[in-house]
Amino acid sequence: MAIAALFLVIAQVTFADEAASAAQGKAMKFTVVDVACYISKGAYGPDHQTCGNKCVTGGGELALMSGGNLYIPVTSDYKSARKQFVKKCDTDVTVTGNVVAKGGVNYFVISDNTK
C-alpha cells in the first residue's frame, strides 16, 4: 500500500513538471522563409534575402522552417504572429513555444513571455 501511495505522489509531481514545461514551451531555432518562393522554387537563405524581404513586406506569406518542416507562427490564442517576423525573412531566429499539428498543418504557438 505504501509503495502504491509513493508511486502516485511521484506520478503527480512528474505530470505537474511536464505541464509546467509545456506551458512555458521550448526554444527552437528556425529560418524565416517567404512561403511562395520556398514552395515554388526552393529559394530561401542569405542569397534570397532581398527577394524574400520584398515579398514578405509586400504581404506575402511567411513561415518558420525547421528540419524541412514549415510552421505558421501564432500567439497563444492562435492569432497570427506574422508581425514579429516580417523584417527577419531568410534569417535564423530562436523562438520559445510549442509545436501543434492538426490536419496536416503545423503551427508554432509562441509563448506569451516571448512577445
PDB file of C-alpha atoms in Angstrom:
ATOM      1  CA  MET A   1       0.000   0.000   0.000  1.00  0.00           C
ATOM      2  CA  ALA A   2       2.821   2.392   0.872  1.00  0.00           C
ATOM      3  CA  ILE A   3       4.528   1.652  -2.448  1.00  0.00           C
ATOM      4  CA  ALA A   4       1.327   2.447  -4.352  1.00  0.00           C
ATOM      5  CA  ALA A   5       0.954   5.753  -2.490  1.00  0.00           C
ATOM      6  CA  LEU A   6       4.583   6.667  -3.231  1.00  0.00           C
ATOM      7  CA  PHE A   7       4.055   5.855  -6.915  1.00  0.00           C
ATOM      8  CA  LEU A   8       1.019   8.161  -7.070  1.00  0.00           C
ATOM      9  CA  VAL A   9       2.932  11.033  -5.463  1.00  0.00           C
ATOM     10  CA  ILE A  10       5.838  10.615  -7.898  1.00  0.00           C
ATOM     11  CA  ALA A  11       3.460  10.416 -10.856  1.00  0.00           C
ATOM     12  CA  GLN A  12       1.666  13.616  -9.807  1.00  0.00           C
ATOM     13  CA  VAL A  13       4.939  15.521  -9.440  1.00  0.00           C
ATOM     14  CA  THR A  14       6.168  14.260 -12.828  1.00  0.00           C
ATOM     15  CA  PHE A  15       2.955  15.232 -14.624  1.00  0.00           C
ATOM     16  CA  ALA A  16       2.935  18.655 -12.928  1.00  0.00           C
ATOM     17  CA  ASP A  17       6.511  19.281 -14.116  1.00  0.00           C
ATOM     18  CA  GLU A  18       5.590  18.239 -17.661  1.00  0.00           C
ATOM     19  CA  ALA A  19       2.515  20.503 -17.675  1.00  0.00           C
ATOM     20  CA  ALA A  20       4.554  23.488 -16.488  1.00  0.00           C
ATOM     21  CA  SER A  21       7.209  22.786 -19.112  1.00  0.00           C
ATOM     22  CA  ALA A  22       4.602  22.535 -21.886  1.00  0.00           C
ATOM     23  CA  ALA A  23       3.034  25.837 -20.819  1.00  0.00           C
ATOM     24  CA  GLN A  24       6.424  27.570 -20.974  1.00  0.00           C
ATOM     25  CA  GLY A  25       7.419  25.939 -24.255  1.00  0.00           C
ATOM     26  CA  LYS A  26      10.818  25.141 -25.571  1.00  0.00           C
ATOM     27  CA  ALA A  27      13.262  27.200 -27.562  1.00  0.00           C
ATOM     28  CA  MET A  28      13.567  26.181 -31.200  1.00  0.00           C
ATOM     29  CA  LYS A  29      15.739  27.537 -33.979  1.00  0.00           C
ATOM     30  CA  PHE A  30      14.001  28.416 -37.259  1.00  0.00           C
ATOM     31  CA  THR A  31      14.695  30.115 -40.559  1.00  0.00           C
ATOM     32  CA  VAL A  32      12.023  32.639 -41.508  1.00  0.00           C
ATOM     33  CA  VAL A  33      11.015  31.894 -45.101  1.00  0.00           C
ATOM     34  CA  ASP A  34       8.927  33.507 -47.821  1.00  0.00           C
ATOM     35  CA  VAL A  35       6.424  30.709 -48.468  1.00  0.00           C
ATOM     36  CA  ALA A  36       5.814  31.465 -52.171  1.00  0.00           C
ATOM     37  CA  CYS A  37       9.475  31.303 -53.195  1.00  0.00           C
ATOM     38  CA  TYR A  38      10.250  28.379 -50.889  1.00  0.00           C
ATOM     39  CA  ILE A  39       7.347  26.256 -52.159  1.00  0.00           C
ATOM     40  CA  SER A  40       7.666  27.152 -55.851  1.00  0.00           C
ATOM     41  CA  LYS A  41      11.462  27.374 -56.224  1.00  0.00           C
ATOM     42  CA  GLY A  42      13.015  26.053 -53.012  1.00  0.00           C
ATOM     43  CA  ALA A  43      14.504  29.516 -52.515  1.00  0.00           C
ATOM     44  CA  TYR A  44      15.497  30.716 -49.052  1.00  0.00           C
ATOM     45  CA  GLY A  45      18.557  31.802 -47.096  1.00  0.00           C
ATOM     46  CA  PRO A  46      21.080  34.641 -47.420  1.00  0.00           C
ATOM     47  CA  ASP A  47      21.090  34.629 -51.254  1.00  0.00           C
ATOM     48  CA  HIS A  48      17.312  35.045 -51.255  1.00  0.00           C
ATOM     49  CA  GLN A  49      17.060  37.659 -48.508  1.00  0.00           C
ATOM     50  CA  THR A  50      16.434  40.707 -50.726  1.00  0.00           C
ATOM     51  CA  CYS A  51      13.667  38.956 -52.666  1.00  0.00           C
ATOM     52  CA  GLY A  52      12.183  37.373 -49.538  1.00  0.00           C
ATOM     53  CA  ASN A  53      12.046  40.662 -47.662  1.00  0.00           C
ATOM     54  CA  LYS A  54      10.385  42.362 -50.632  1.00  0.00           C
ATOM     55  CA  CYS A  55       7.744  39.636 -50.946  1.00  0.00           C
ATOM     56  CA  VAL A  56       7.003  39.336 -47.217  1.00  0.00           C
ATOM     57  CA  THR A  57       6.852  43.080 -46.525  1.00  0.00           C
ATOM     58  CA  GLY A  58       4.541  43.331 -49.549  1.00  0.00           C
ATOM     59  CA  GLY A  59       2.079  40.966 -47.886  1.00  0.00           C
ATOM     60  CA  GLY A  60       3.391  37.566 -48.965  1.00  0.00           C
ATOM     61  CA  GLU A  61       3.029  34.690 -46.530  1.00  0.00           C
ATOM     62  CA  LEU A  62       5.868  33.737 -44.269  1.00  0.00           C
ATOM     63  CA  ALA A  63       6.566  30.631 -42.225  1.00  0.00           C
ATOM     64  CA  LEU A  64       9.120  29.354 -39.753  1.00  0.00           C
ATOM     65  CA  MET A  65      11.169  26.451 -41.117  1.00  0.00           C
ATOM     66  CA  SER A  66      12.931  23.827 -39.031  1.00  0.00           C
ATOM     67  CA  GLY A  67      14.084  20.391 -40.126  1.00  0.00           C
ATOM     68  CA  GLY A  68      12.456  20.824 -43.531  1.00  0.00           C
ATOM     69  CA  ASN A  69       9.037  21.480 -41.966  1.00  0.00           C
ATOM     70  CA  LEU A  70       7.112  24.746 -42.172  1.00  0.00           C
ATOM     71  CA  TYR A  71       5.293  26.175 -39.168  1.00  0.00           C
ATOM     72  CA  ILE A  72       2.769  29.003 -39.075  1.00  0.00           C
ATOM     73  CA  PRO A  73       3.707  31.302 -36.177  1.00  0.00           C
ATOM     74  CA  VAL A  74       0.740  32.096 -33.927  1.00  0.00           C
ATOM     75  CA  THR A  75       0.095  33.569 -30.498  1.00  0.00           C
ATOM     76  CA  SER A  76      -1.282  31.506 -27.621  1.00  0.00           C
ATOM     77  CA  ASP A  77      -4.811  32.371 -28.780  1.00  0.00           C
ATOM     78  CA  TYR A  78      -3.991  31.260 -32.348  1.00  0.00           C
ATOM     79  CA  LYS A  79      -3.836  34.710 -33.894  1.00  0.00           C
ATOM     80  CA  SER A  80      -1.150  35.486 -36.436  1.00  0.00           C
ATOM     81  CA  ALA A  81       2.288  36.294 -35.045  1.00  0.00           C
ATOM     82  CA  ARG A  82       3.470  37.332 -38.500  1.00  0.00           C
ATOM     83  CA  LYS A  83       4.391  40.898 -37.458  1.00  0.00           C
ATOM     84  CA  GLN A  84       7.209  39.592 -35.280  1.00  0.00           C
ATOM     85  CA  PHE A  85       8.989  38.075 -38.284  1.00  0.00           C
ATOM     86  CA  VAL A  86       8.288  40.331 -41.292  1.00  0.00           C
ATOM     87  CA  LYS A  87      11.655  42.093 -41.135  1.00  0.00           C
ATOM     88  CA  LYS A  88      13.562  38.838 -40.488  1.00  0.00           C
ATOM     89  CA  CYS A  89      12.920  36.973 -43.742  1.00  0.00           C
ATOM     90  CA  ASP A  90      15.657  34.479 -44.632  1.00  0.00           C
ATOM     91  CA  THR A  91      17.403  34.858 -41.285  1.00  0.00           C
ATOM     92  CA  ASP A  92      17.658  32.449 -38.369  1.00  0.00           C
ATOM     93  CA  VAL A  93      15.623  33.107 -35.241  1.00  0.00           C
ATOM     94  CA  THR A  94      15.196  31.301 -31.933  1.00  0.00           C
ATOM     95  CA  VAL A  95      11.634  31.278 -30.642  1.00  0.00           C
ATOM     96  CA  THR A  96      10.127  29.785 -27.484  1.00  0.00           C
ATOM     97  CA  GLY A  97       6.828  27.979 -27.726  1.00  0.00           C
ATOM     98  CA  ASN A  98       5.205  24.685 -28.674  1.00  0.00           C
ATOM     99  CA  VAL A  99       4.542  22.786 -31.875  1.00  0.00           C
ATOM    100  CA  VAL A 100       0.902  21.981 -32.569  1.00  0.00           C
ATOM    101  CA  ALA A 101      -0.074  19.977 -35.654  1.00  0.00           C
ATOM    102  CA  LYS A 102      -3.531  19.125 -36.863  1.00  0.00           C
ATOM    103  CA  GLY A 103      -4.903  18.047 -40.211  1.00  0.00           C
ATOM    104  CA  GLY A 104      -1.519  18.344 -41.882  1.00  0.00           C
ATOM    105  CA  VAL A 105      -0.954  21.940 -40.737  1.00  0.00           C
ATOM    106  CA  ASN A 106       1.930  22.800 -38.412  1.00  0.00           C
ATOM    107  CA  TYR A 107       1.703  25.712 -36.012  1.00  0.00           C
ATOM    108  CA  PHE A 108       4.304  27.106 -33.661  1.00  0.00           C
ATOM    109  CA  VAL A 109       2.431  28.597 -30.693  1.00  0.00           C
ATOM    110  CA  ILE A 110       4.706  31.288 -29.307  1.00  0.00           C
ATOM    111  CA  SER A 111       4.952  31.513 -25.529  1.00  0.00           C
ATOM    112  CA  ASP A 112       3.339  34.637 -24.109  1.00  0.00           C
ATOM    113  CA  ASN A 113       6.579  35.693 -22.444  1.00  0.00           C
ATOM    114  CA  THR A 114       8.419  35.973 -25.799  1.00  0.00           C
ATOM    115  CA  LYS A 115       6.152  38.549 -27.460  1.00  0.00           C
TER     116      LYS A 115
END
